[in-house]
Amino acid sequence: VRTERLSLTPDVDRKTLAQDLIHADERSIAWCVLDRASEATAGLVQLLVSSWGPGLCYQPGVPWADDKRPAVLPKPAGSRILRASRTRVWLSDNQALDRDRVMESLEHGCLPLQFTQAARVEREQGRSELARALRLRPDESGTLAPLSGDELKSRVETVASALSTGALERALTVENG
Amino acid sequence: MAENALRRLRAWLKRAKTTPATVQQVANVQQDQTRDVHAIGARVSALVERVDVLESALAELAHMRDVMAERSELSLIAALTPARDTGMQELLRTLGEPKPLRPGLSILTISWNHAGFLRSSVCSALATLDLIAPDEQGAVLVLDDASSDETPRVLDELQEADGRVRPVRSPVNLGLSRARNALLHVAETTHALMLDADNTAVPEGATSLYAVAREWSAAFTFGNVTMIDPDGSTVATASNEPPTTDYFSARGPHIDTLGVLDVAYFRQIGGYSPDPAFHAFDDHEIIHRLARLGALIAFVPTVAGRYRFDRLSHSQAHQGSHEATIARLRRAYNQDGRLTAQQPPAMAAHPATGPLWATPAALSARPELAKLLTSSVETR
């Protein structure tokens, strides 16, 4: 939503964050999107609503009236939205994971999922389990398969484990150069 | 052999003597050509400038065409007004006195020749009611605004399939505002979702609006509306920000009609404005009026519905009135500058998060919000 991170817990250690993440499946909201309003963000939200049902979405800005209008909802509102959601999804053309969004989500006990268009993903099979757990892509028909309880749990455990051992930070460092 | 060499030398010397003149001739030709190129360049520049002027003139003409079309439409609406007023009075007389309101949610849908979209809209409305407690389920009230297509037959079929669908037929075309107000008149629940026939509700999102509206007694509660092109592609998201002072100085509205209304309050303020000047912006007018009257407006950060973004739709076909409407709204509600100086009573909340944000006016109207907004964010 903004340039600065929504971190409320800068001093929390990795293991505490990992323990928090393990409980993500207890949250009532399947997903959230926190990104500026655009055709692309609207398309992602529409895909998520159609595939996973409604979630929380805050898309600040009014492109056709005032492109630079600042977000109305403040940082704590973004934090509350993240705290209520099992996953946080964002759209990215970049092959590397968005480090800030990944950590921001984890600091709120929310599984980060970087959505990448299928055609732009290469060598998906060659990715590590951790890299796959943090990524989301549509199937060949352009829809998203439902994120089952088992799959969510599997992804959360993979990410929590990597977070507690420091493997996640190393992976993010490698991906982002 | 020596004679040949001498002949060639003489010829060479002769050519050498004439070379400067030839070079001069070439230079002269080049100078002429350079001058011609410059002259052509200047003419091209002049033409480009003229094309720019023509393009501006064409854009201005297109705008004038839209404005003239809108003036023509306004004249038609003004001419229709007496008949519509009479039709409204007769319809209300036929419908009888408003019934007492019970806690619950109804869906209000107006339709003029939208038979092709009506099934989807009504099905999404019924799915929304299915998600709330049976004793809070109201009706899906559909006003057929004197349609000349197959709307009556489609409505009969929908009613036969589900008794919660209640058609209301107006023999006279009332136009948007009066049609909405007629449905507010027959609603029997405290809250109503305004869902136009070419829109569909996202049931879980729409019930979240209802939950927030009920909990915080908001006059109007809205959530994100995804704008979908007729070809199925996503265009944009509307209703994505709560109103602040910026909303009242912006070049265009972003809050759609789709939202949950406090029926009693809307009746009290006379419902939607039948002023012809607002005929394509009745939703924009109502936000101005609610803000001016100090009514609470709530935003829910979830997708509540889908809007069919069609150039032929009522709102899109009347963009020519945009500037005039904005000017009239400012004159009607913001001559003293209050709307653009003081935040309106607005808040954001979701049943899963609780309150997210509120303006000082909202905090003043709902003091309990302050404590909830300053409490620490729960871990899980």
Coordinates of C-alpha atoms in Angstrom, one line a residue:
Chain A
V1 CA 0.0 0.0 0.0
R2 CA 2.7 2.4 0.9
T3 CA 6.5 2.7 0.5
E4 CA 7.3 2.0 4.1
R5 CA 6.7 -1.5 5.7
L6 CA 3.7 -2.1 7.8
S7 CA 5.9 -3.8 10.5
L8 CA 4.5 -3.6 14.0
T9 CA 6.9 -6.1 15.4
P10 CA 10.5 -5.2 14.4
D11 CA 12.0 -6.8 17.5
V12 CA 10.2 -10.1 17.3
D13 CA 12.6 -13.0 16.6
R14 CA 12.2 -15.4 13.7
K15 CA 11.0 -18.4 15.8
T16 CA 8.2 -16.3 17.3
L17 CA 7.2 -15.2 13.8
A18 CA 7.3 -18.9 12.6
Q19 CA 5.1 -20.0 15.5
D20 CA 2.7 -17.2 14.7
L21 CA 2.6 -18.3 11.0
I22 CA 1.7 -21.9 11.9
H23 CA -1.6 -20.6 13.3
A24 CA -2.5 -18.8 10.0
D25 CA -5.1 -21.4 9.1
E26 CA -7.1 -20.5 12.2
R27 CA -8.0 -17.1 10.6
S28 CA -11.4 -16.6 9.1
I29 CA -10.3 -14.7 5.9
A30 CA -8.7 -16.7 3.1
W31 CA -6.8 -13.9 1.5
C32 CA -6.1 -10.2 1.4
V33 CA -4.7 -7.8 -1.2
L34 CA -3.2 -4.5 -0.3
D35 CA -2.1 -2.7 -3.4
R36 CA -2.8 0.5 -5.2
A37 CA -5.9 0.5 -7.4
S38 CA -5.1 -0.4 -11.0
E39 CA -6.5 -2.6 -13.8
A40 CA -4.0 -5.3 -12.9
T41 CA -4.8 -5.3 -9.2
A42 CA -8.6 -5.3 -10.0
G43 CA -7.9 -8.3 -12.2
L44 CA -6.1 -10.2 -9.5
V45 CA -8.8 -9.4 -7.0
Q46 CA -11.5 -10.6 -9.5
L47 CA -9.5 -13.9 -10.0
L48 CA -9.2 -14.4 -6.2
V49 CA -12.9 -13.8 -5.6
S50 CA -13.9 -16.1 -8.4
S51 CA -11.5 -18.9 -7.4
W52 CA -11.2 -18.6 -3.6
G53 CA -14.3 -16.6 -2.6
P54 CA -14.2 -13.2 -1.0
G55 CA -11.3 -11.9 1.0
L56 CA -10.2 -8.5 2.3
C57 CA -8.9 -6.0 -0.2
Y58 CA -7.9 -2.5 0.1
Q59 CA -7.0 -0.8 -3.2
P60 CA -6.2 2.9 -2.5
G61 CA -6.3 5.5 -5.2
V62 CA -8.8 6.6 -7.8
P63 CA -7.0 6.3 -11.1
W64 CA -9.6 8.1 -13.2
A65 CA -10.0 11.0 -10.8
D66 CA -6.7 11.4 -8.9
D67 CA -3.9 9.0 -9.7
K68 CA -1.7 10.3 -6.9
R69 CA -4.3 10.5 -4.1
P70 CA -2.7 9.1 -0.9
A71 CA -4.3 6.1 0.8
V72 CA -7.1 7.0 3.2
L73 CA -6.7 4.0 5.5
P74 CA -3.7 4.3 7.8
K75 CA -1.0 1.8 8.6
P76 CA -2.7 0.1 11.5
A77 CA -5.7 -0.6 9.3
G78 CA -3.4 -2.5 6.9
S79 CA -2.0 -4.4 9.8
R80 CA -5.4 -5.4 11.0
I81 CA -6.3 -6.6 7.6
L82 CA -3.1 -8.7 7.4
R83 CA -3.7 -10.0 10.9
A84 CA -7.2 -11.3 9.9
S85 CA -6.0 -13.0 6.7
R86 CA -4.5 -16.5 6.1
T87 CA -2.6 -15.3 3.0
R88 CA -1.6 -12.0 1.4
V89 CA -1.4 -12.1 -2.4
W90 CA 0.2 -9.6 -4.7
L91 CA 0.9 -9.4 -8.4
S92 CA 4.5 -9.3 -9.6
D93 CA 6.2 -9.4 -13.0
N94 CA 9.5 -9.9 -11.3
Q95 CA 10.9 -13.5 -11.0
A96 CA 12.5 -12.7 -7.7
L97 CA 10.3 -12.7 -4.6
D98 CA 9.4 -9.3 -3.2
R99 CA 11.4 -9.3 0.0
D100 CA 9.5 -6.4 1.7
R101 CA 6.1 -7.9 1.1
V102 CA 7.2 -11.4 2.1
M103 CA 8.6 -10.1 5.5
E104 CA 5.7 -7.7 6.0
S105 CA 3.2 -10.5 5.6
L106 CA 5.2 -12.8 7.9
E107 CA 5.5 -10.1 10.6
H108 CA 1.7 -10.3 10.7
G109 CA 1.4 -14.1 10.8
C110 CA 0.1 -14.2 7.2
L111 CA 1.4 -16.5 4.4
P112 CA 2.9 -14.4 1.6
L113 CA 2.0 -15.4 -1.9
Q114 CA 3.5 -13.7 -5.0
F115 CA 1.2 -14.2 -7.9
T116 CA 2.9 -14.5 -11.3
Q117 CA 1.2 -15.0 -14.6
A118 CA 1.7 -18.5 -15.9
A119 CA 3.3 -17.6 -19.2
R120 CA 6.1 -15.7 -17.4
V121 CA 7.1 -18.5 -15.1
E122 CA 10.0 -20.5 -16.3
R123 CA 11.6 -23.6 -14.8
E124 CA 8.9 -23.8 -12.1
Q125 CA 9.8 -27.4 -11.5
G126 CA 13.4 -26.4 -10.8
R127 CA 12.4 -24.2 -7.9
S128 CA 13.0 -25.2 -4.3
E129 CA 10.0 -26.2 -2.1
L130 CA 10.3 -22.9 -0.3
A131 CA 10.3 -20.9 -3.5
R132 CA 7.2 -22.8 -4.7
A133 CA 5.5 -22.3 -1.3
L134 CA 5.7 -18.6 -1.6
R135 CA 4.5 -18.4 -5.2
L136 CA 1.1 -18.6 -6.8
R137 CA 0.2 -19.0 -10.4
P138 CA -2.9 -19.7 -12.4
D139 CA -3.5 -23.0 -14.2
E140 CA -3.6 -23.3 -18.0
S141 CA -7.2 -22.1 -18.1
G142 CA -6.3 -18.9 -16.3
T143 CA -8.1 -19.8 -13.1
L144 CA -6.7 -20.5 -9.6
A145 CA -7.1 -23.9 -8.0
P146 CA -8.7 -23.7 -4.6
L147 CA -6.1 -23.5 -1.8
S148 CA -7.1 -26.5 0.2
G149 CA -6.5 -26.7 4.0
D150 CA -3.8 -29.4 3.4
E151 CA -2.0 -27.3 0.8
L152 CA -2.2 -24.2 3.0
K153 CA -0.8 -26.2 5.9
S154 CA 2.0 -27.6 3.8
R155 CA 3.0 -24.2 2.5
V156 CA 2.8 -22.7 6.0
E157 CA 5.0 -25.4 7.5
T158 CA 7.6 -25.1 4.7
V159 CA 7.8 -21.3 5.1
A160 CA 7.7 -21.4 8.9
S161 CA 10.5 -24.0 9.0
A162 CA 12.6 -21.9 6.6
L163 CA 11.9 -18.8 8.6
S164 CA 12.9 -20.3 12.0
T165 CA 16.2 -21.7 10.6
G166 CA 17.2 -18.5 8.7
A167 CA 16.9 -20.3 5.3
L168 CA 14.2 -17.9 4.2
E169 CA 16.3 -14.9 4.7
R170 CA 19.2 -16.5 2.9
A171 CA 16.9 -17.5 0.0
L172 CA 15.5 -13.9 -0.2
T173 CA 19.0 -12.5 -0.2
V174 CA 20.0 -14.9 -3.1
E175 CA 16.9 -14.1 -5.1
N176 CA 17.3 -10.4 -4.7
G177 CA 21.0 -10.3 -5.3
Chain B
M1 CA 52.3 5.8 -78.1
A2 CA 53.8 9.2 -77.0
E3 CA 51.2 10.9 -79.1
N4 CA 48.4 9.1 -77.3
A5 CA 49.9 10.0 -73.9
L6 CA 50.1 13.7 -75.0
R7 CA 46.4 13.6 -76.1
R8 CA 45.3 12.2 -72.8
L9 CA 47.3 14.8 -70.9
R10 CA 45.7 17.6 -72.9
A11 CA 42.3 16.2 -72.2
W12 CA 43.1 15.9 -68.5
L13 CA 44.3 19.5 -68.4
K14 CA 41.1 20.7 -70.2
R15 CA 38.9 18.9 -67.6
A16 CA 41.1 20.3 -64.8
K17 CA 40.4 23.8 -66.1
T18 CA 36.7 23.3 -66.1
T19 CA 36.5 21.4 -62.7
P20 CA 36.0 24.5 -60.5
A21 CA 33.1 25.6 -62.6
T22 CA 31.5 22.1 -62.3
V23 CA 32.1 22.1 -58.5
Q24 CA 30.5 25.5 -58.3
Q25 CA 27.5 24.2 -60.2
V26 CA 27.2 21.2 -57.9
A27 CA 27.5 23.5 -54.8
N28 CA 24.8 25.7 -56.3
V29 CA 22.5 22.8 -56.8
Q30 CA 23.1 21.6 -53.3
Q31 CA 22.4 25.0 -51.9
D32 CA 19.1 25.1 -53.9
Q33 CA 18.2 21.6 -52.6
T34 CA 19.0 22.6 -49.0
R35 CA 16.8 25.7 -49.3
D36 CA 14.0 23.5 -50.7
V37 CA 14.4 21.0 -47.9
H38 CA 14.2 23.8 -45.3
A39 CA 11.2 25.2 -47.1
I40 CA 9.5 21.8 -47.1
G41 CA 10.4 21.3 -43.4
A42 CA 8.8 24.7 -42.5
R43 CA 5.7 23.7 -44.5
V44 CA 5.5 20.3 -42.7
S45 CA 5.9 22.1 -39.3
A46 CA 3.1 24.4 -40.3
L47 CA 0.9 21.4 -41.3
V48 CA 1.6 19.6 -38.0
E49 CA 0.6 22.7 -36.1
R50 CA -2.6 22.9 -38.2
V51 CA -3.3 19.2 -37.6
D52 CA -2.9 19.8 -33.8
V53 CA -5.3 22.7 -34.0
L54 CA -7.8 20.5 -36.0
E55 CA -7.4 17.7 -33.4
S56 CA -8.2 20.1 -30.6
A57 CA -11.1 21.5 -32.5
L58 CA -12.4 17.9 -33.1
A59 CA -12.0 17.1 -29.4
E60 CA -13.9 20.2 -28.6
L61 CA -16.6 19.4 -31.1
A62 CA -16.9 15.9 -29.6
H63 CA -17.3 17.4 -26.2
M64 CA -19.9 19.8 -27.5
R65 CA -21.7 16.9 -29.2
D66 CA -21.8 15.1 -25.8
V67 CA -23.0 18.3 -24.0
M68 CA -25.7 18.9 -26.7
A69 CA -26.9 15.3 -26.4
E70 CA -27.0 15.7 -22.7
R71 CA -29.0 19.0 -22.9
S72 CA -31.4 17.2 -25.2
E73 CA -31.7 14.4 -22.7
L74 CA -32.2 16.9 -19.9
S75 CA -35.0 18.6 -22.0
L76 CA -36.6 15.2 -22.5
I77 CA -36.4 14.5 -18.7
A78 CA -37.8 17.9 -17.9
A79 CA -40.6 17.2 -20.3
L80 CA -41.3 13.8 -18.7
T81 CA -41.1 15.1 -15.1
P82 CA -44.8 15.9 -14.7
A83 CA -45.9 12.5 -16.0
R84 CA -43.2 10.8 -13.9
D85 CA -44.4 12.7 -10.8
T86 CA -48.0 11.7 -11.5
G87 CA -46.9 8.1 -12.2
M88 CA -45.0 7.9 -8.9
Q89 CA -47.9 9.2 -6.9
E90 CA -50.3 6.7 -8.5
L91 CA -47.8 3.9 -8.0
L92 CA -47.3 4.8 -4.3
R93 CA -51.1 5.0 -3.9
T94 CA -51.4 1.5 -5.4
L95 CA -48.7 0.1 -3.2
G96 CA -50.3 1.5 0.0
E97 CA -48.8 2.8 3.1
P98 CA -45.2 1.7 4.0
K99 CA -45.1 -1.3 6.3
P100 CA -43.3 -1.2 9.7
L101 CA -39.6 -2.1 9.3
R102 CA -38.3 -5.3 10.9
P103 CA -34.6 -6.1 11.3
G104 CA -33.3 -7.6 8.2
L105 CA -32.0 -7.1 4.6
S106 CA -33.9 -6.7 1.4
I107 CA -32.5 -6.3 -2.1
L108 CA -33.7 -3.4 -4.2
T109 CA -33.3 -3.8 -8.0
I110 CA -34.6 -1.5 -10.6
S111 CA -34.8 -2.6 -14.2
W112 CA -35.6 -0.9 -17.4
N113 CA -35.2 -3.3 -20.4
H114 CA -32.5 -5.2 -18.6
A115 CA -34.2 -8.6 -19.0
G116 CA -30.9 -10.1 -20.4
F117 CA -29.1 -9.3 -17.1
L118 CA -32.0 -9.8 -14.6
R119 CA -31.5 -13.5 -13.9
S120 CA -27.9 -13.1 -12.9
S121 CA -28.6 -10.1 -10.7
V122 CA -31.6 -11.7 -9.0
C123 CA -29.8 -15.0 -8.5
S124 CA -26.9 -13.2 -6.8
A125 CA -29.5 -11.3 -4.6
L126 CA -31.1 -14.6 -3.5
A127 CA -27.7 -16.1 -2.8
T128 CA -27.0 -13.1 -0.6
L129 CA -30.2 -13.6 1.4
D130 CA -29.4 -17.3 1.8
L131 CA -26.3 -16.3 3.8
I132 CA -28.3 -14.4 6.5
A133 CA -30.6 -15.8 9.2
P134 CA -34.0 -16.7 7.9
D135 CA -35.8 -14.2 10.2
E136 CA -33.6 -11.4 8.8
Q137 CA -34.2 -12.3 5.1
G138 CA -36.3 -9.7 3.3
A139 CA -37.5 -9.8 -0.3
V140 CA -35.8 -9.3 -3.6
L141 CA -37.9 -6.3 -4.7
V142 CA -37.5 -5.7 -8.5
L143 CA -39.1 -2.6 -10.0
D144 CA -39.9 -3.1 -13.6
D145 CA -39.7 0.5 -14.8
A146 CA -42.2 0.2 -17.7
S147 CA -40.0 -2.1 -19.6
S148 CA -40.9 -2.9 -23.2
D149 CA -38.6 -6.0 -23.5
E150 CA -39.3 -9.4 -22.0
T151 CA -38.6 -8.2 -18.4
P152 CA -42.2 -9.0 -17.2
R153 CA -42.0 -12.6 -18.4
V154 CA -38.5 -13.1 -16.8
L155 CA -39.7 -11.6 -13.5
D156 CA -42.8 -13.9 -13.5
E157 CA -40.4 -16.9 -14.0
L158 CA -38.1 -15.7 -11.3
Q159 CA -41.0 -15.2 -8.9
E160 CA -42.4 -18.6 -9.6
A161 CA -39.0 -20.2 -8.9
D162 CA -38.5 -18.3 -5.6
G163 CA -41.3 -16.6 -3.7
R164 CA -38.8 -14.1 -2.2
V165 CA -38.7 -12.4 -5.6
R166 CA -41.4 -9.7 -5.6
P167 CA -41.9 -7.8 -8.8
V168 CA -43.3 -4.2 -8.6
R169 CA -44.5 -3.0 -11.9
S170 CA -44.7 0.7 -12.8
P171 CA -46.9 1.5 -15.9
V172 CA -45.0 4.7 -16.3
N173 CA -41.3 5.0 -16.7
L174 CA -40.1 6.7 -13.5
G175 CA -36.4 7.0 -14.1
L176 CA -33.7 6.0 -11.7
S177 CA -34.4 8.1 -8.6
R178 CA -38.1 7.7 -8.4
A179 CA -37.8 4.0 -9.1
R180 CA -35.3 3.6 -6.3
N181 CA -37.6 5.6 -4.0
A182 CA -40.6 3.4 -4.9
L183 CA -38.7 0.4 -3.8
L184 CA -37.6 2.1 -0.6
H185 CA -41.3 2.7 0.0
V186 CA -42.2 -1.0 -0.2
A187 CA -39.2 -2.4 1.7
E188 CA -40.1 -4.0 4.9
T189 CA -36.7 -4.4 6.5
T190 CA -34.4 -2.0 8.3
H191 CA -31.7 -2.4 5.6
A192 CA -31.7 -2.8 1.9
L193 CA -28.9 -3.5 -0.7
M194 CA -29.3 -1.3 -3.7
L195 CA -28.4 -3.7 -6.6
D196 CA -29.0 -2.5 -10.2
A197 CA -30.2 -5.1 -12.7
D198 CA -26.9 -5.0 -14.7
N199 CA -24.9 -5.6 -11.5
T200 CA -24.4 -8.8 -9.5
A201 CA -23.8 -9.1 -5.7
V202 CA -20.9 -11.1 -4.3
P203 CA -23.0 -12.7 -1.5
E204 CA -20.4 -13.0 1.2
G205 CA -19.2 -9.4 0.6
A206 CA -22.7 -8.0 0.5
T207 CA -23.6 -9.7 3.8
S208 CA -20.4 -8.1 5.3
L209 CA -21.8 -4.7 4.3
Y210 CA -25.0 -5.6 6.0
A211 CA -23.2 -6.7 9.2
V212 CA -21.2 -3.4 9.4
A213 CA -24.3 -1.3 8.5
R214 CA -26.2 -3.0 11.3
E215 CA -23.4 -2.8 13.9
W216 CA -22.5 0.8 13.4
S217 CA -25.9 2.2 12.3
A218 CA -24.4 3.6 9.1
A219 CA -26.7 5.4 6.7
F220 CA -24.9 4.0 3.7
T221 CA -22.4 1.1 3.7
F222 CA -20.4 0.2 0.6
G223 CA -17.6 -2.1 -0.5
N224 CA -15.4 -2.7 -3.6
V225 CA -17.3 -3.1 -6.8
T226 CA -15.3 -4.7 -9.6
M227 CA -16.0 -3.2 -13.0
I228 CA -16.3 -5.9 -15.7
D229 CA -16.3 -5.2 -19.4
P230 CA -19.0 -7.0 -21.5
D231 CA -16.2 -9.2 -22.9
G232 CA -15.6 -10.5 -19.4
S233 CA -12.3 -8.7 -18.8
T234 CA -11.7 -6.7 -15.6
V235 CA -11.6 -2.9 -16.1
A236 CA -11.1 -1.5 -12.6
T237 CA -12.3 -1.4 -9.1
A238 CA -14.8 1.3 -7.9
S239 CA -16.0 2.1 -4.4
N240 CA -12.5 1.3 -3.2
E241 CA -11.9 4.2 -0.8
P242 CA -14.0 5.8 2.0
P243 CA -15.1 9.4 1.3
T244 CA -12.9 12.2 2.7
T245 CA -12.7 15.9 1.8
D246 CA -10.8 14.8 -1.4
Y247 CA -13.9 13.0 -2.6
F248 CA -15.8 16.3 -2.8
S249 CA -13.1 18.1 -4.8
A250 CA -12.2 15.2 -7.1
R251 CA -12.8 15.4 -10.9
G252 CA -15.0 12.3 -10.7
P253 CA -16.9 10.1 -8.3
H254 CA -15.7 6.7 -7.3
I255 CA -18.5 5.4 -5.1
D256 CA -21.0 3.3 -6.9
T257 CA -24.7 2.9 -6.1
L258 CA -24.2 -0.6 -4.9
G259 CA -24.4 -0.5 -1.1
V260 CA -26.5 -1.2 2.0
L261 CA -28.9 1.6 2.9
D262 CA -30.6 2.4 6.2
V263 CA -34.1 2.3 4.9
A264 CA -35.7 4.5 7.6
Y265 CA -33.0 7.2 7.2
F266 CA -33.3 7.2 3.4
R267 CA -37.0 7.6 3.6
Q268 CA -36.6 10.4 6.1
I269 CA -34.3 12.4 3.8
G270 CA -36.6 11.9 0.8
G271 CA -34.6 9.1 -0.8
Y272 CA -32.7 9.8 -4.1
S273 CA -33.1 13.2 -5.7
P274 CA -35.3 13.4 -8.8
D275 CA -33.6 16.6 -9.8
P276 CA -33.0 16.1 -13.6
A277 CA -29.5 17.6 -13.2
F278 CA -28.5 14.5 -11.2
H279 CA -30.2 11.9 -13.3
A280 CA -27.0 10.1 -14.2
F281 CA -25.2 10.8 -10.9
D282 CA -27.8 10.0 -8.3
D283 CA -25.3 8.0 -6.4
H284 CA -22.8 10.9 -6.3
E285 CA -25.6 13.3 -5.2
I286 CA -26.6 11.0 -2.3
I287 CA -23.0 10.8 -0.9
H288 CA -22.8 14.7 -1.0
R289 CA -26.2 14.9 0.8
L290 CA -25.4 12.3 3.4
A291 CA -22.1 14.0 4.2
R292 CA -23.8 17.4 4.4
L293 CA -26.5 16.0 6.7
G294 CA -23.9 14.4 9.0
A295 CA -25.0 10.8 8.3
L296 CA -22.5 8.0 8.8
I297 CA -20.9 6.5 5.7
A298 CA -19.1 3.1 6.1
F299 CA -16.6 1.5 3.9
V300 CA -15.9 -2.3 4.0
P301 CA -12.7 -3.5 2.4
T302 CA -14.1 -6.4 0.5
V303 CA -15.6 -7.1 -2.9
A304 CA -19.4 -6.6 -2.6
G305 CA -20.4 -6.8 -6.2
R306 CA -19.6 -6.6 -9.9
Y307 CA -20.6 -3.8 -12.2
R308 CA -21.2 -4.3 -15.9
F309 CA -19.1 -1.5 -17.4
D310 CA -21.0 -0.9 -20.6
R311 CA -20.8 2.2 -22.8
L312 CA -24.6 1.8 -23.3
S313 CA -25.4 1.8 -19.6
H314 CA -27.2 4.8 -18.2
S315 CA -24.3 6.3 -16.3
Q316 CA -21.8 5.8 -19.1
A317 CA -24.1 7.2 -21.7
H318 CA -24.4 10.5 -19.9
Q319 CA -20.8 11.5 -19.3
G320 CA -21.6 14.7 -21.1
S321 CA -23.4 16.0 -18.1
H322 CA -20.4 15.3 -15.8
E323 CA -19.0 18.8 -15.6
A324 CA -22.4 20.4 -15.2
T325 CA -23.4 17.9 -12.5
I326 CA -20.2 18.4 -10.5
A327 CA -20.7 22.2 -10.7
R328 CA -24.3 21.9 -9.5
L329 CA -23.3 19.5 -6.7
R330 CA -20.8 22.0 -5.5
R331 CA -23.3 24.8 -5.7
A332 CA -26.0 22.7 -3.9
Y333 CA -23.8 21.3 -1.1
N334 CA -20.5 23.0 -0.8
Q335 CA -21.0 26.8 -1.4
D336 CA -19.6 27.4 2.1
G337 CA -16.7 25.0 1.5
R338 CA -17.5 22.7 4.4
L339 CA -17.4 19.5 2.5
T340 CA -13.9 20.2 1.2
A341 CA -12.7 21.5 4.6
Q342 CA -14.1 19.1 7.2
Q343 CA -14.0 15.4 6.9
P344 CA -17.4 13.8 6.6
P345 CA -18.6 11.2 9.1
A346 CA -17.0 8.2 7.6
M347 CA -15.5 5.0 8.8
A348 CA -14.0 1.7 7.6
A349 CA -14.7 -1.7 9.2
H350 CA -15.1 -5.4 8.4
P351 CA -16.7 -8.1 10.6
A352 CA -13.3 -9.9 10.7
T353 CA -11.2 -6.9 11.6
G354 CA -13.5 -4.7 13.5
P355 CA -13.2 -0.9 13.0
L356 CA -10.2 0.1 10.8
W357 CA -10.5 3.9 10.6
A358 CA -12.8 6.7 11.3
T359 CA -12.9 10.5 10.8
P360 CA -13.3 12.9 13.7
A361 CA -16.9 13.4 12.8
A362 CA -17.5 9.6 12.9
L363 CA -15.7 9.3 16.2
S364 CA -17.9 12.1 17.6
A365 CA -21.0 10.3 16.4
R366 CA -19.8 6.8 17.6
P367 CA -17.5 7.4 20.6
E368 CA -17.1 3.7 21.1
L369 CA -15.1 3.6 17.9
A370 CA -12.1 5.4 19.5
K371 CA -11.4 2.7 22.0
L372 CA -11.6 -0.1 19.4
L373 CA -9.3 1.8 17.0
T374 CA -6.6 2.5 19.6
S375 CA -6.6 -1.0 21.1
S376 CA -3.6 -3.1 20.1
V377 CA -3.9 -5.3 17.0
E378 CA -4.6 -8.9 18.1
T379 CA -2.0 -11.4 17.4
R380 CA -4.4 -13.9 15.8

